[in-house]
Amino acid sequence: GSEGDEATGVSAARKADIEALRLRRQQKQSARERDMERCLVPLLRLIEDTNTTALKNEATSALLSLSLNPANANAFVLTGALRVLFDLCSDRDPGVRANVLKILSALTESTLTHRVLVQQGCVRAIVPHARLKNSDEARFATGTILALCALEQNRDEMLAEPALVPTLLSLLAPAKQLSPSTPTSSSKRRGRA
């Protein structure tokens, strides 16, 4: 009987250790998120309160650095940063736009944000950039769209965005298309013979 009691005691102690470890991890995660929120909120306020392109560029560069760690993704959601980022997608400065598109792309690395990005309007904000001649902006925009499509729950909602399908189709179209009425070189040769 004592072996069974001993095994039960060890099992209970192991469960208690596992629960304590889980609780410590949760506390650390909560502390990290609070620290991130304390960092993000002033940057977001700075972006919203300034009309200075240089400051916006610096602030979005800092946000980009923070977004590269997938563990920080949830803080971007909790602070309302996504709304600010979506608004910045239409900023007239290409440096700010490039930073924002890179941030949104980085945020897709976390599974926590895949659904939220689509629900809050990411596709609408980035679709225009997929068509731009700026290859970096287009690359990040299309990469973000591809990453968001990976989640099946997002697909129907993404397809409801009217500009998405025409944009993607235009990306797949060849650069120059001959119209059916334009004679090809082979038909010209046949006509001369």
Short mmCIF file of N, CA and C in Angstrom, two decimals:
data_model
loop_
_atom_site.label_atom_id
_atom_site.label_comp_id
_atom_site.label_asym_id
_atom_site.label_seq_id
_atom_site.Cartn_x
_atom_site.Cartn_y
_atom_site.Cartn_z
N GLY A 1 0.78 -1.18 0.00
CA GLY A 1 0.00 0.00 0.00
C GLY A 1 0.82 1.25 0.00
N SER A 2 2.04 1.21 0.62
CA SER A 2 2.81 2.44 0.72
C SER A 2 3.36 2.87 -0.63
N GLU A 3 3.63 1.90 -1.54
CA GLU A 3 4.10 2.27 -2.88
C GLU A 3 3.03 3.05 -3.65
N GLY A 4 1.77 2.62 -3.51
CA GLY A 4 0.68 3.33 -4.17
C GLY A 4 0.52 4.73 -3.62
N ASP A 5 0.63 4.87 -2.29
CA ASP A 5 0.53 6.19 -1.67
C ASP A 5 1.68 7.08 -2.12
N GLU A 6 2.88 6.47 -2.23
CA GLU A 6 4.06 7.21 -2.64
C GLU A 6 3.89 7.70 -4.08
N ALA A 7 3.39 6.82 -4.96
CA ALA A 7 3.17 7.19 -6.36
C ALA A 7 2.13 8.28 -6.48
N THR A 8 1.08 8.21 -5.67
CA THR A 8 0.05 9.24 -5.68
C THR A 8 0.62 10.57 -5.21
N GLY A 9 1.46 10.51 -4.19
CA GLY A 9 2.10 11.72 -3.66
C GLY A 9 3.02 12.36 -4.69
N VAL A 10 3.80 11.55 -5.41
CA VAL A 10 4.70 12.05 -6.45
C VAL A 10 3.88 12.66 -7.59
N SER A 11 2.80 11.97 -7.97
CA SER A 11 1.94 12.46 -9.04
C SER A 11 1.32 13.81 -8.67
N ALA A 12 0.86 13.92 -7.45
CA ALA A 12 0.25 15.17 -6.98
C ALA A 12 1.30 16.28 -6.94
N ALA A 13 2.51 15.95 -6.50
CA ALA A 13 3.59 16.94 -6.45
C ALA A 13 3.96 17.39 -7.86
N ARG A 14 4.01 16.44 -8.80
CA ARG A 14 4.34 16.76 -10.19
C ARG A 14 3.26 17.68 -10.78
N LYS A 15 2.00 17.37 -10.51
CA LYS A 15 0.91 18.22 -11.00
C LYS A 15 1.01 19.63 -10.43
N ALA A 16 1.34 19.71 -9.15
CA ALA A 16 1.48 21.02 -8.51
C ALA A 16 2.63 21.81 -9.13
N ASP A 17 3.75 21.11 -9.42
CA ASP A 17 4.90 21.78 -10.06
C ASP A 17 4.54 22.27 -11.46
N ILE A 18 3.83 21.44 -12.20
CA ILE A 18 3.42 21.82 -13.56
C ILE A 18 2.48 23.02 -13.51
N GLU A 19 1.55 23.00 -12.57
CA GLU A 19 0.61 24.12 -12.44
C GLU A 19 1.35 25.40 -12.04
N ALA A 20 2.31 25.28 -11.13
CA ALA A 20 3.10 26.46 -10.71
C ALA A 20 3.90 27.01 -11.89
N LEU A 21 4.48 26.12 -12.69
CA LEU A 21 5.24 26.54 -13.86
C LEU A 21 4.34 27.25 -14.87
N ARG A 22 3.16 26.70 -15.11
CA ARG A 22 2.19 27.31 -16.02
C ARG A 22 1.80 28.71 -15.54
N LEU A 23 1.57 28.84 -14.24
CA LEU A 23 1.19 30.13 -13.66
C LEU A 23 2.31 31.15 -13.81
N ARG A 24 3.58 30.73 -13.57
CA ARG A 24 4.72 31.64 -13.74
C ARG A 24 4.84 32.10 -15.19
N ARG A 25 4.62 31.19 -16.13
CA ARG A 25 4.68 31.56 -17.56
C ARG A 25 3.59 32.56 -17.90
N GLN A 26 2.40 32.35 -17.38
CA GLN A 26 1.29 33.29 -17.63
C GLN A 26 1.62 34.67 -17.07
N GLN A 27 2.19 34.69 -15.87
CA GLN A 27 2.54 35.97 -15.24
C GLN A 27 3.62 36.69 -16.06
N LYS A 28 4.62 35.94 -16.55
CA LYS A 28 5.66 36.54 -17.37
C LYS A 28 5.08 37.09 -18.67
N GLN A 29 4.19 36.32 -19.28
CA GLN A 29 3.55 36.76 -20.52
C GLN A 29 2.73 38.03 -20.27
N SER A 30 1.99 38.06 -19.19
CA SER A 30 1.19 39.26 -18.86
C SER A 30 2.09 40.46 -18.63
N ALA A 31 3.21 40.24 -17.94
CA ALA A 31 4.15 41.33 -17.68
C ALA A 31 4.76 41.84 -18.99
N ARG A 32 5.11 40.92 -19.90
CA ARG A 32 5.65 41.33 -21.21
C ARG A 32 4.62 42.15 -21.98
N GLU A 33 3.36 41.69 -21.96
CA GLU A 33 2.32 42.43 -22.69
C GLU A 33 2.11 43.82 -22.09
N ARG A 34 2.14 43.93 -20.76
CA ARG A 34 2.00 45.25 -20.14
C ARG A 34 3.17 46.16 -20.53
N ASP A 35 4.39 45.60 -20.54
CA ASP A 35 5.55 46.38 -20.95
C ASP A 35 5.43 46.83 -22.40
N MET A 36 4.95 45.93 -23.26
CA MET A 36 4.78 46.28 -24.67
C MET A 36 3.71 47.37 -24.81
N GLU A 37 2.64 47.26 -24.08
CA GLU A 37 1.59 48.28 -24.15
C GLU A 37 2.15 49.63 -23.72
N ARG A 38 2.97 49.64 -22.67
CA ARG A 38 3.57 50.90 -22.21
C ARG A 38 4.50 51.49 -23.26
N CYS A 39 5.07 50.64 -24.07
CA CYS A 39 5.96 51.09 -25.14
C CYS A 39 5.17 51.53 -26.37
N LEU A 40 4.15 50.76 -26.73
CA LEU A 40 3.39 51.04 -27.95
C LEU A 40 2.53 52.29 -27.85
N VAL A 41 1.86 52.47 -26.74
CA VAL A 41 0.90 53.57 -26.62
C VAL A 41 1.54 54.94 -26.89
N PRO A 42 2.70 55.26 -26.32
CA PRO A 42 3.30 56.57 -26.64
C PRO A 42 3.70 56.70 -28.12
N LEU A 43 4.16 55.61 -28.72
CA LEU A 43 4.50 55.66 -30.14
C LEU A 43 3.27 55.92 -30.99
N LEU A 44 2.18 55.26 -30.64
CA LEU A 44 0.93 55.45 -31.38
C LEU A 44 0.41 56.87 -31.22
N ARG A 45 0.50 57.40 -30.01
CA ARG A 45 0.07 58.80 -29.78
C ARG A 45 0.92 59.77 -30.58
N LEU A 46 2.22 59.51 -30.60
CA LEU A 46 3.12 60.37 -31.36
C LEU A 46 2.74 60.37 -32.84
N ILE A 47 2.46 59.19 -33.38
CA ILE A 47 2.07 59.08 -34.79
C ILE A 47 0.77 59.84 -35.05
N GLU A 48 -0.20 59.69 -34.17
CA GLU A 48 -1.49 60.35 -34.37
C GLU A 48 -1.44 61.85 -34.16
N ASP A 49 -0.54 62.32 -33.29
CA ASP A 49 -0.50 63.74 -32.94
C ASP A 49 0.44 64.57 -33.80
N THR A 50 1.25 63.93 -34.62
CA THR A 50 2.22 64.70 -35.40
C THR A 50 1.85 64.76 -36.86
N ASN A 51 2.25 65.83 -37.49
CA ASN A 51 2.13 65.95 -38.94
C ASN A 51 3.51 65.87 -39.58
N THR A 52 4.52 65.62 -38.76
CA THR A 52 5.90 65.58 -39.23
C THR A 52 6.23 64.20 -39.79
N THR A 53 6.58 64.17 -41.04
CA THR A 53 6.89 62.91 -41.70
C THR A 53 8.09 62.23 -41.05
N ALA A 54 9.10 62.99 -40.68
CA ALA A 54 10.30 62.40 -40.07
C ALA A 54 9.95 61.68 -38.77
N LEU A 55 9.09 62.30 -37.94
CA LEU A 55 8.69 61.65 -36.68
C LEU A 55 7.87 60.39 -36.94
N LYS A 56 6.96 60.46 -37.91
CA LYS A 56 6.17 59.27 -38.26
C LYS A 56 7.08 58.15 -38.74
N ASN A 57 8.07 58.51 -39.53
CA ASN A 57 9.00 57.53 -40.06
C ASN A 57 9.79 56.87 -38.93
N GLU A 58 10.26 57.68 -37.99
CA GLU A 58 11.01 57.13 -36.84
C GLU A 58 10.11 56.26 -35.97
N ALA A 59 8.91 56.72 -35.72
CA ALA A 59 7.98 55.96 -34.87
C ALA A 59 7.58 54.64 -35.52
N THR A 60 7.33 54.67 -36.83
CA THR A 60 6.97 53.41 -37.50
C THR A 60 8.17 52.48 -37.60
N SER A 61 9.37 53.03 -37.66
CA SER A 61 10.58 52.18 -37.63
C SER A 61 10.69 51.47 -36.28
N ALA A 62 10.39 52.20 -35.21
CA ALA A 62 10.41 51.59 -33.88
C ALA A 62 9.34 50.50 -33.77
N LEU A 63 8.15 50.79 -34.30
CA LEU A 63 7.08 49.79 -34.29
C LEU A 63 7.48 48.56 -35.10
N LEU A 64 8.17 48.79 -36.19
CA LEU A 64 8.63 47.67 -37.01
C LEU A 64 9.55 46.76 -36.21
N SER A 65 10.48 47.36 -35.49
CA SER A 65 11.39 46.56 -34.65
C SER A 65 10.61 45.72 -33.64
N LEU A 66 9.60 46.32 -33.04
CA LEU A 66 8.80 45.60 -32.04
C LEU A 66 7.95 44.51 -32.68
N SER A 67 7.49 44.74 -33.89
CA SER A 67 6.61 43.77 -34.56
C SER A 67 7.35 42.51 -35.01
N LEU A 68 8.65 42.59 -35.12
CA LEU A 68 9.42 41.45 -35.61
C LEU A 68 9.44 40.28 -34.63
N ASN A 69 9.07 40.54 -33.38
CA ASN A 69 8.97 39.46 -32.38
C ASN A 69 7.51 39.03 -32.31
N PRO A 70 7.18 37.81 -32.77
CA PRO A 70 5.79 37.36 -32.77
C PRO A 70 5.14 37.39 -31.38
N ALA A 71 5.94 37.35 -30.33
CA ALA A 71 5.38 37.41 -28.97
C ALA A 71 4.75 38.78 -28.68
N ASN A 72 5.11 39.78 -29.46
CA ASN A 72 4.56 41.13 -29.25
C ASN A 72 3.26 41.38 -30.00
N ALA A 73 2.85 40.45 -30.84
CA ALA A 73 1.70 40.66 -31.71
C ALA A 73 0.43 40.99 -30.94
N ASN A 74 0.19 40.31 -29.87
CA ASN A 74 -1.05 40.54 -29.11
C ASN A 74 -1.12 41.97 -28.57
N ALA A 75 0.01 42.53 -28.21
CA ALA A 75 0.02 43.92 -27.71
C ALA A 75 -0.40 44.89 -28.81
N PHE A 76 -0.07 44.60 -30.06
CA PHE A 76 -0.51 45.45 -31.16
C PHE A 76 -2.03 45.45 -31.26
N VAL A 77 -2.63 44.30 -30.97
CA VAL A 77 -4.10 44.21 -31.00
C VAL A 77 -4.70 44.94 -29.81
N LEU A 78 -4.16 44.68 -28.62
CA LEU A 78 -4.72 45.24 -27.39
C LEU A 78 -4.64 46.76 -27.32
N THR A 79 -3.64 47.36 -27.95
CA THR A 79 -3.46 48.81 -27.87
C THR A 79 -4.19 49.58 -28.95
N GLY A 80 -4.81 48.87 -29.88
CA GLY A 80 -5.48 49.55 -30.99
C GLY A 80 -4.52 49.98 -32.08
N ALA A 81 -3.32 49.44 -32.07
CA ALA A 81 -2.31 49.81 -33.05
C ALA A 81 -2.73 49.48 -34.47
N LEU A 82 -3.54 48.45 -34.64
CA LEU A 82 -3.93 48.04 -35.99
C LEU A 82 -4.69 49.15 -36.71
N ARG A 83 -5.59 49.81 -36.01
CA ARG A 83 -6.35 50.91 -36.63
C ARG A 83 -5.41 52.01 -37.11
N VAL A 84 -4.43 52.35 -36.29
CA VAL A 84 -3.46 53.39 -36.65
C VAL A 84 -2.65 52.94 -37.86
N LEU A 85 -2.23 51.68 -37.86
CA LEU A 85 -1.44 51.15 -38.97
C LEU A 85 -2.24 51.15 -40.27
N PHE A 86 -3.50 50.75 -40.19
CA PHE A 86 -4.34 50.74 -41.40
C PHE A 86 -4.49 52.15 -41.96
N ASP A 87 -4.65 53.13 -41.08
CA ASP A 87 -4.75 54.52 -41.53
C ASP A 87 -3.45 54.98 -42.20
N LEU A 88 -2.33 54.52 -41.66
CA LEU A 88 -1.03 54.91 -42.21
C LEU A 88 -0.73 54.27 -43.56
N CYS A 89 -1.48 53.25 -43.93
CA CYS A 89 -1.28 52.63 -45.25
C CYS A 89 -1.50 53.64 -46.37
N SER A 90 -2.27 54.67 -46.10
CA SER A 90 -2.52 55.68 -47.13
C SER A 90 -1.70 56.95 -46.90
N ASP A 91 -0.70 56.90 -46.02
CA ASP A 91 0.18 58.04 -45.79
C ASP A 91 0.89 58.39 -47.09
N ARG A 92 1.14 59.66 -47.31
CA ARG A 92 1.74 60.07 -48.58
C ARG A 92 3.25 59.79 -48.63
N ASP A 93 3.87 59.52 -47.48
CA ASP A 93 5.31 59.26 -47.46
C ASP A 93 5.59 57.78 -47.74
N PRO A 94 6.40 57.47 -48.76
CA PRO A 94 6.67 56.07 -49.08
C PRO A 94 7.44 55.33 -47.97
N GLY A 95 8.25 56.03 -47.20
CA GLY A 95 8.98 55.40 -46.10
C GLY A 95 8.05 54.94 -44.99
N VAL A 96 7.09 55.78 -44.65
CA VAL A 96 6.10 55.42 -43.64
C VAL A 96 5.27 54.24 -44.12
N ARG A 97 4.79 54.32 -45.38
CA ARG A 97 3.99 53.22 -45.94
C ARG A 97 4.77 51.92 -45.95
N ALA A 98 6.03 51.98 -46.35
CA ALA A 98 6.86 50.77 -46.41
C ALA A 98 7.01 50.16 -45.01
N ASN A 99 7.26 51.00 -44.01
CA ASN A 99 7.37 50.50 -42.63
C ASN A 99 6.08 49.82 -42.19
N VAL A 100 4.96 50.46 -42.50
CA VAL A 100 3.67 49.92 -42.07
C VAL A 100 3.38 48.59 -42.75
N LEU A 101 3.65 48.49 -44.04
CA LEU A 101 3.42 47.23 -44.73
C LEU A 101 4.32 46.12 -44.19
N LYS A 102 5.54 46.47 -43.82
CA LYS A 102 6.44 45.49 -43.21
C LYS A 102 5.93 45.06 -41.83
N ILE A 103 5.40 46.01 -41.07
CA ILE A 103 4.84 45.70 -39.75
C ILE A 103 3.68 44.71 -39.90
N LEU A 104 2.76 45.02 -40.80
CA LEU A 104 1.60 44.15 -40.99
C LEU A 104 2.03 42.76 -41.45
N SER A 105 3.03 42.72 -42.29
CA SER A 105 3.56 41.43 -42.73
C SER A 105 4.16 40.66 -41.55
N ALA A 106 4.92 41.36 -40.71
CA ALA A 106 5.52 40.72 -39.53
C ALA A 106 4.45 40.21 -38.57
N LEU A 107 3.37 40.96 -38.43
CA LEU A 107 2.31 40.55 -37.51
C LEU A 107 1.61 39.27 -37.95
N THR A 108 1.73 38.92 -39.22
CA THR A 108 1.12 37.66 -39.68
C THR A 108 1.92 36.45 -39.22
N GLU A 109 3.10 36.67 -38.67
CA GLU A 109 3.91 35.56 -38.16
C GLU A 109 3.29 34.96 -36.90
N SER A 110 2.43 35.70 -36.25
CA SER A 110 1.75 35.21 -35.05
C SER A 110 0.35 34.72 -35.41
N THR A 111 0.04 33.53 -35.00
CA THR A 111 -1.31 33.01 -35.26
C THR A 111 -2.37 33.79 -34.48
N LEU A 112 -1.96 34.50 -33.44
CA LEU A 112 -2.90 35.28 -32.64
C LEU A 112 -3.54 36.41 -33.45
N THR A 113 -2.83 36.90 -34.45
CA THR A 113 -3.32 38.08 -35.17
C THR A 113 -3.95 37.77 -36.52
N HIS A 114 -3.79 36.55 -37.03
CA HIS A 114 -4.33 36.23 -38.37
C HIS A 114 -5.79 36.61 -38.52
N ARG A 115 -6.60 36.21 -37.60
CA ARG A 115 -8.04 36.46 -37.69
C ARG A 115 -8.36 37.93 -37.44
N VAL A 116 -7.73 38.50 -36.44
CA VAL A 116 -8.00 39.88 -36.05
C VAL A 116 -7.63 40.85 -37.17
N LEU A 117 -6.52 40.61 -37.84
CA LEU A 117 -6.11 41.49 -38.93
C LEU A 117 -7.20 41.58 -40.00
N VAL A 118 -7.76 40.44 -40.36
CA VAL A 118 -8.81 40.44 -41.39
C VAL A 118 -10.08 41.09 -40.86
N GLN A 119 -10.46 40.75 -39.64
CA GLN A 119 -11.69 41.31 -39.06
C GLN A 119 -11.64 42.82 -38.95
N GLN A 120 -10.46 43.37 -38.70
CA GLN A 120 -10.37 44.81 -38.49
C GLN A 120 -10.07 45.61 -39.77
N GLY A 121 -9.94 44.93 -40.92
CA GLY A 121 -9.84 45.66 -42.18
C GLY A 121 -8.48 45.72 -42.84
N CYS A 122 -7.59 44.81 -42.50
CA CYS A 122 -6.25 44.81 -43.08
C CYS A 122 -6.27 44.68 -44.60
N VAL A 123 -7.10 43.79 -45.11
CA VAL A 123 -7.11 43.53 -46.56
C VAL A 123 -7.48 44.80 -47.31
N ARG A 124 -8.49 45.48 -46.88
CA ARG A 124 -8.92 46.74 -47.53
C ARG A 124 -7.78 47.76 -47.53
N ALA A 125 -7.03 47.80 -46.43
CA ALA A 125 -5.96 48.79 -46.31
C ALA A 125 -4.76 48.47 -47.20
N ILE A 126 -4.48 47.19 -47.42
CA ILE A 126 -3.25 46.85 -48.15
C ILE A 126 -3.45 46.50 -49.62
N VAL A 127 -4.67 46.17 -50.03
CA VAL A 127 -4.90 45.79 -51.43
C VAL A 127 -4.38 46.83 -52.42
N PRO A 128 -4.60 48.12 -52.20
CA PRO A 128 -4.08 49.09 -53.18
C PRO A 128 -2.57 49.01 -53.37
N HIS A 129 -1.86 48.57 -52.37
CA HIS A 129 -0.39 48.51 -52.45
C HIS A 129 0.10 47.30 -53.22
N ALA A 130 -0.73 46.31 -53.39
CA ALA A 130 -0.35 45.13 -54.17
C ALA A 130 -0.23 45.47 -55.66
N ARG A 131 -0.88 46.55 -56.08
CA ARG A 131 -0.86 46.94 -57.49
C ARG A 131 0.20 47.99 -57.80
N LEU A 132 0.86 48.50 -56.81
CA LEU A 132 1.79 49.61 -57.03
C LEU A 132 3.04 49.16 -57.77
N LYS A 133 3.68 50.11 -58.41
CA LYS A 133 4.91 49.83 -59.12
C LYS A 133 6.08 49.64 -58.16
N ASN A 134 5.92 50.12 -56.93
CA ASN A 134 6.97 49.94 -55.93
C ASN A 134 7.01 48.47 -55.54
N SER A 135 8.03 47.79 -55.95
CA SER A 135 8.07 46.34 -55.76
C SER A 135 8.12 45.93 -54.28
N ASP A 136 8.78 46.73 -53.43
CA ASP A 136 8.82 46.39 -52.00
C ASP A 136 7.42 46.45 -51.38
N GLU A 137 6.71 47.54 -51.67
CA GLU A 137 5.36 47.67 -51.12
C GLU A 137 4.46 46.54 -51.64
N ALA A 138 4.55 46.26 -52.92
CA ALA A 138 3.73 45.20 -53.51
C ALA A 138 4.09 43.84 -52.92
N ARG A 139 5.37 43.60 -52.72
CA ARG A 139 5.81 42.31 -52.17
C ARG A 139 5.27 42.10 -50.76
N PHE A 140 5.38 43.12 -49.93
CA PHE A 140 4.88 42.98 -48.55
C PHE A 140 3.36 42.89 -48.51
N ALA A 141 2.69 43.65 -49.35
CA ALA A 141 1.23 43.61 -49.38
C ALA A 141 0.74 42.23 -49.83
N THR A 142 1.30 41.73 -50.91
CA THR A 142 0.86 40.41 -51.40
C THR A 142 1.28 39.30 -50.45
N GLY A 143 2.43 39.43 -49.82
CA GLY A 143 2.85 38.44 -48.83
C GLY A 143 1.92 38.39 -47.63
N THR A 144 1.46 39.55 -47.22
CA THR A 144 0.51 39.62 -46.10
C THR A 144 -0.82 38.98 -46.50
N ILE A 145 -1.28 39.27 -47.71
CA ILE A 145 -2.53 38.67 -48.19
C ILE A 145 -2.40 37.15 -48.22
N LEU A 146 -1.28 36.66 -48.72
CA LEU A 146 -1.05 35.21 -48.77
C LEU A 146 -1.05 34.60 -47.37
N ALA A 147 -0.37 35.25 -46.43
CA ALA A 147 -0.32 34.72 -45.06
C ALA A 147 -1.71 34.70 -44.42
N LEU A 148 -2.49 35.74 -44.67
CA LEU A 148 -3.84 35.79 -44.08
C LEU A 148 -4.76 34.75 -44.70
N CYS A 149 -4.54 34.43 -45.96
CA CYS A 149 -5.34 33.38 -46.63
C CYS A 149 -5.07 32.00 -46.05
N ALA A 150 -3.95 31.84 -45.39
CA ALA A 150 -3.61 30.53 -44.84
C ALA A 150 -4.64 30.06 -43.81
N LEU A 151 -5.31 31.01 -43.16
CA LEU A 151 -6.34 30.67 -42.19
C LEU A 151 -7.67 30.55 -42.92
N GLU A 152 -8.21 29.35 -42.92
CA GLU A 152 -9.43 29.08 -43.68
C GLU A 152 -10.58 30.02 -43.30
N GLN A 153 -10.68 30.36 -42.03
CA GLN A 153 -11.76 31.25 -41.56
C GLN A 153 -11.70 32.62 -42.22
N ASN A 154 -10.53 33.03 -42.68
CA ASN A 154 -10.36 34.35 -43.28
C ASN A 154 -10.80 34.42 -44.74
N ARG A 155 -10.78 33.31 -45.43
CA ARG A 155 -10.92 33.34 -46.89
C ARG A 155 -12.23 33.96 -47.36
N ASP A 156 -13.36 33.54 -46.82
CA ASP A 156 -14.64 34.10 -47.27
C ASP A 156 -14.71 35.60 -47.01
N GLU A 157 -14.26 36.00 -45.85
CA GLU A 157 -14.29 37.43 -45.51
C GLU A 157 -13.35 38.23 -46.42
N MET A 158 -12.21 37.64 -46.74
CA MET A 158 -11.27 38.33 -47.63
C MET A 158 -11.85 38.46 -49.04
N LEU A 159 -12.51 37.43 -49.51
CA LEU A 159 -13.10 37.47 -50.84
C LEU A 159 -14.25 38.47 -50.94
N ALA A 160 -14.83 38.82 -49.81
CA ALA A 160 -15.90 39.82 -49.79
C ALA A 160 -15.35 41.23 -50.06
N GLU A 161 -14.03 41.39 -49.93
CA GLU A 161 -13.41 42.68 -50.23
C GLU A 161 -13.39 42.85 -51.75
N PRO A 162 -14.19 43.80 -52.30
CA PRO A 162 -14.39 43.90 -53.75
C PRO A 162 -13.11 44.07 -54.58
N ALA A 163 -12.11 44.71 -54.03
CA ALA A 163 -10.91 44.99 -54.83
C ALA A 163 -9.90 43.84 -54.83
N LEU A 164 -10.08 42.86 -53.96
CA LEU A 164 -9.06 41.82 -53.81
C LEU A 164 -8.91 40.96 -55.07
N VAL A 165 -9.99 40.38 -55.55
CA VAL A 165 -9.89 39.46 -56.69
C VAL A 165 -9.38 40.18 -57.94
N PRO A 166 -9.93 41.35 -58.32
CA PRO A 166 -9.39 42.03 -59.50
C PRO A 166 -7.90 42.37 -59.35
N THR A 167 -7.49 42.72 -58.14
CA THR A 167 -6.08 43.03 -57.91
C THR A 167 -5.22 41.80 -58.12
N LEU A 168 -5.64 40.69 -57.54
CA LEU A 168 -4.86 39.46 -57.69
C LEU A 168 -4.84 39.00 -59.14
N LEU A 169 -5.96 39.13 -59.83
CA LEU A 169 -5.99 38.75 -61.24
C LEU A 169 -5.08 39.64 -62.09
N SER A 170 -5.03 40.92 -61.75
CA SER A 170 -4.15 41.82 -62.51
C SER A 170 -2.69 41.47 -62.27
N LEU A 171 -2.37 40.95 -61.10
CA LEU A 171 -0.99 40.54 -60.82
C LEU A 171 -0.61 39.30 -61.63
N LEU A 172 -1.61 38.47 -61.94
CA LEU A 172 -1.36 37.24 -62.69
C LEU A 172 -1.34 37.47 -64.20
N ALA A 173 -1.91 38.58 -64.65
CA ALA A 173 -2.00 38.85 -66.08
C ALA A 173 -0.61 39.14 -66.65
N PRO A 174 -0.38 38.72 -67.89
CA PRO A 174 0.91 39.05 -68.52
C PRO A 174 1.03 40.57 -68.69
N ALA A 175 2.23 41.03 -68.78
CA ALA A 175 2.48 42.47 -68.87
C ALA A 175 1.84 43.08 -70.10
N LYS A 176 1.96 42.45 -71.26
CA LYS A 176 1.33 42.96 -72.48
C LYS A 176 0.49 41.86 -73.07
N GLN A 177 -0.71 42.22 -73.42
CA GLN A 177 -1.60 41.25 -74.05
C GLN A 177 -1.94 41.74 -75.45
N LEU A 178 -1.92 40.80 -76.37
CA LEU A 178 -2.32 41.15 -77.73
C LEU A 178 -3.83 41.01 -77.83
N SER A 179 -4.45 41.95 -78.47
CA SER A 179 -5.90 41.83 -78.66
C SER A 179 -6.15 40.83 -79.78
N PRO A 180 -7.32 40.19 -79.80
CA PRO A 180 -7.60 39.20 -80.84
C PRO A 180 -7.53 39.77 -82.25
N SER A 181 -7.73 41.05 -82.41
CA SER A 181 -7.71 41.64 -83.75
C SER A 181 -6.30 42.00 -84.21
N THR A 182 -5.34 41.97 -83.28
CA THR A 182 -3.97 42.30 -83.64
C THR A 182 -3.32 41.11 -84.33
N PRO A 183 -2.85 41.29 -85.55
CA PRO A 183 -2.23 40.17 -86.24
C PRO A 183 -0.90 39.80 -85.59
N THR A 184 -0.65 38.54 -85.48
CA THR A 184 0.62 38.07 -84.93
C THR A 184 1.63 38.00 -86.06
N SER A 185 2.87 37.86 -85.71
CA SER A 185 3.91 37.82 -86.75
C SER A 185 3.75 36.60 -87.64
N SER A 186 3.26 35.48 -87.10
CA SER A 186 3.09 34.29 -87.93
C SER A 186 1.98 34.49 -88.95
N SER A 187 0.90 35.20 -88.58
CA SER A 187 -0.17 35.44 -89.55
C SER A 187 0.27 36.44 -90.60
N LYS A 188 1.14 37.36 -90.24
CA LYS A 188 1.68 38.30 -91.22
C LYS A 188 2.52 37.55 -92.24
N ARG A 189 3.33 36.59 -91.74
CA ARG A 189 4.18 35.81 -92.66
C ARG A 189 3.32 34.99 -93.62
N ARG A 190 2.27 34.39 -93.09
CA ARG A 190 1.42 33.57 -93.94
C ARG A 190 0.73 34.42 -95.00
N GLY A 191 0.37 35.65 -94.67
CA GLY A 191 -0.30 36.54 -95.62
C GLY A 191 0.59 36.93 -96.75
N ARG A 192 1.91 37.03 -96.50
CA ARG A 192 2.84 37.44 -97.56
C ARG A 192 3.15 36.29 -98.51
N ALA A 193 3.10 35.09 -98.05
CA ALA A 193 3.51 33.95 -98.87
C ALA A 193 2.59 33.64 -100.00
#
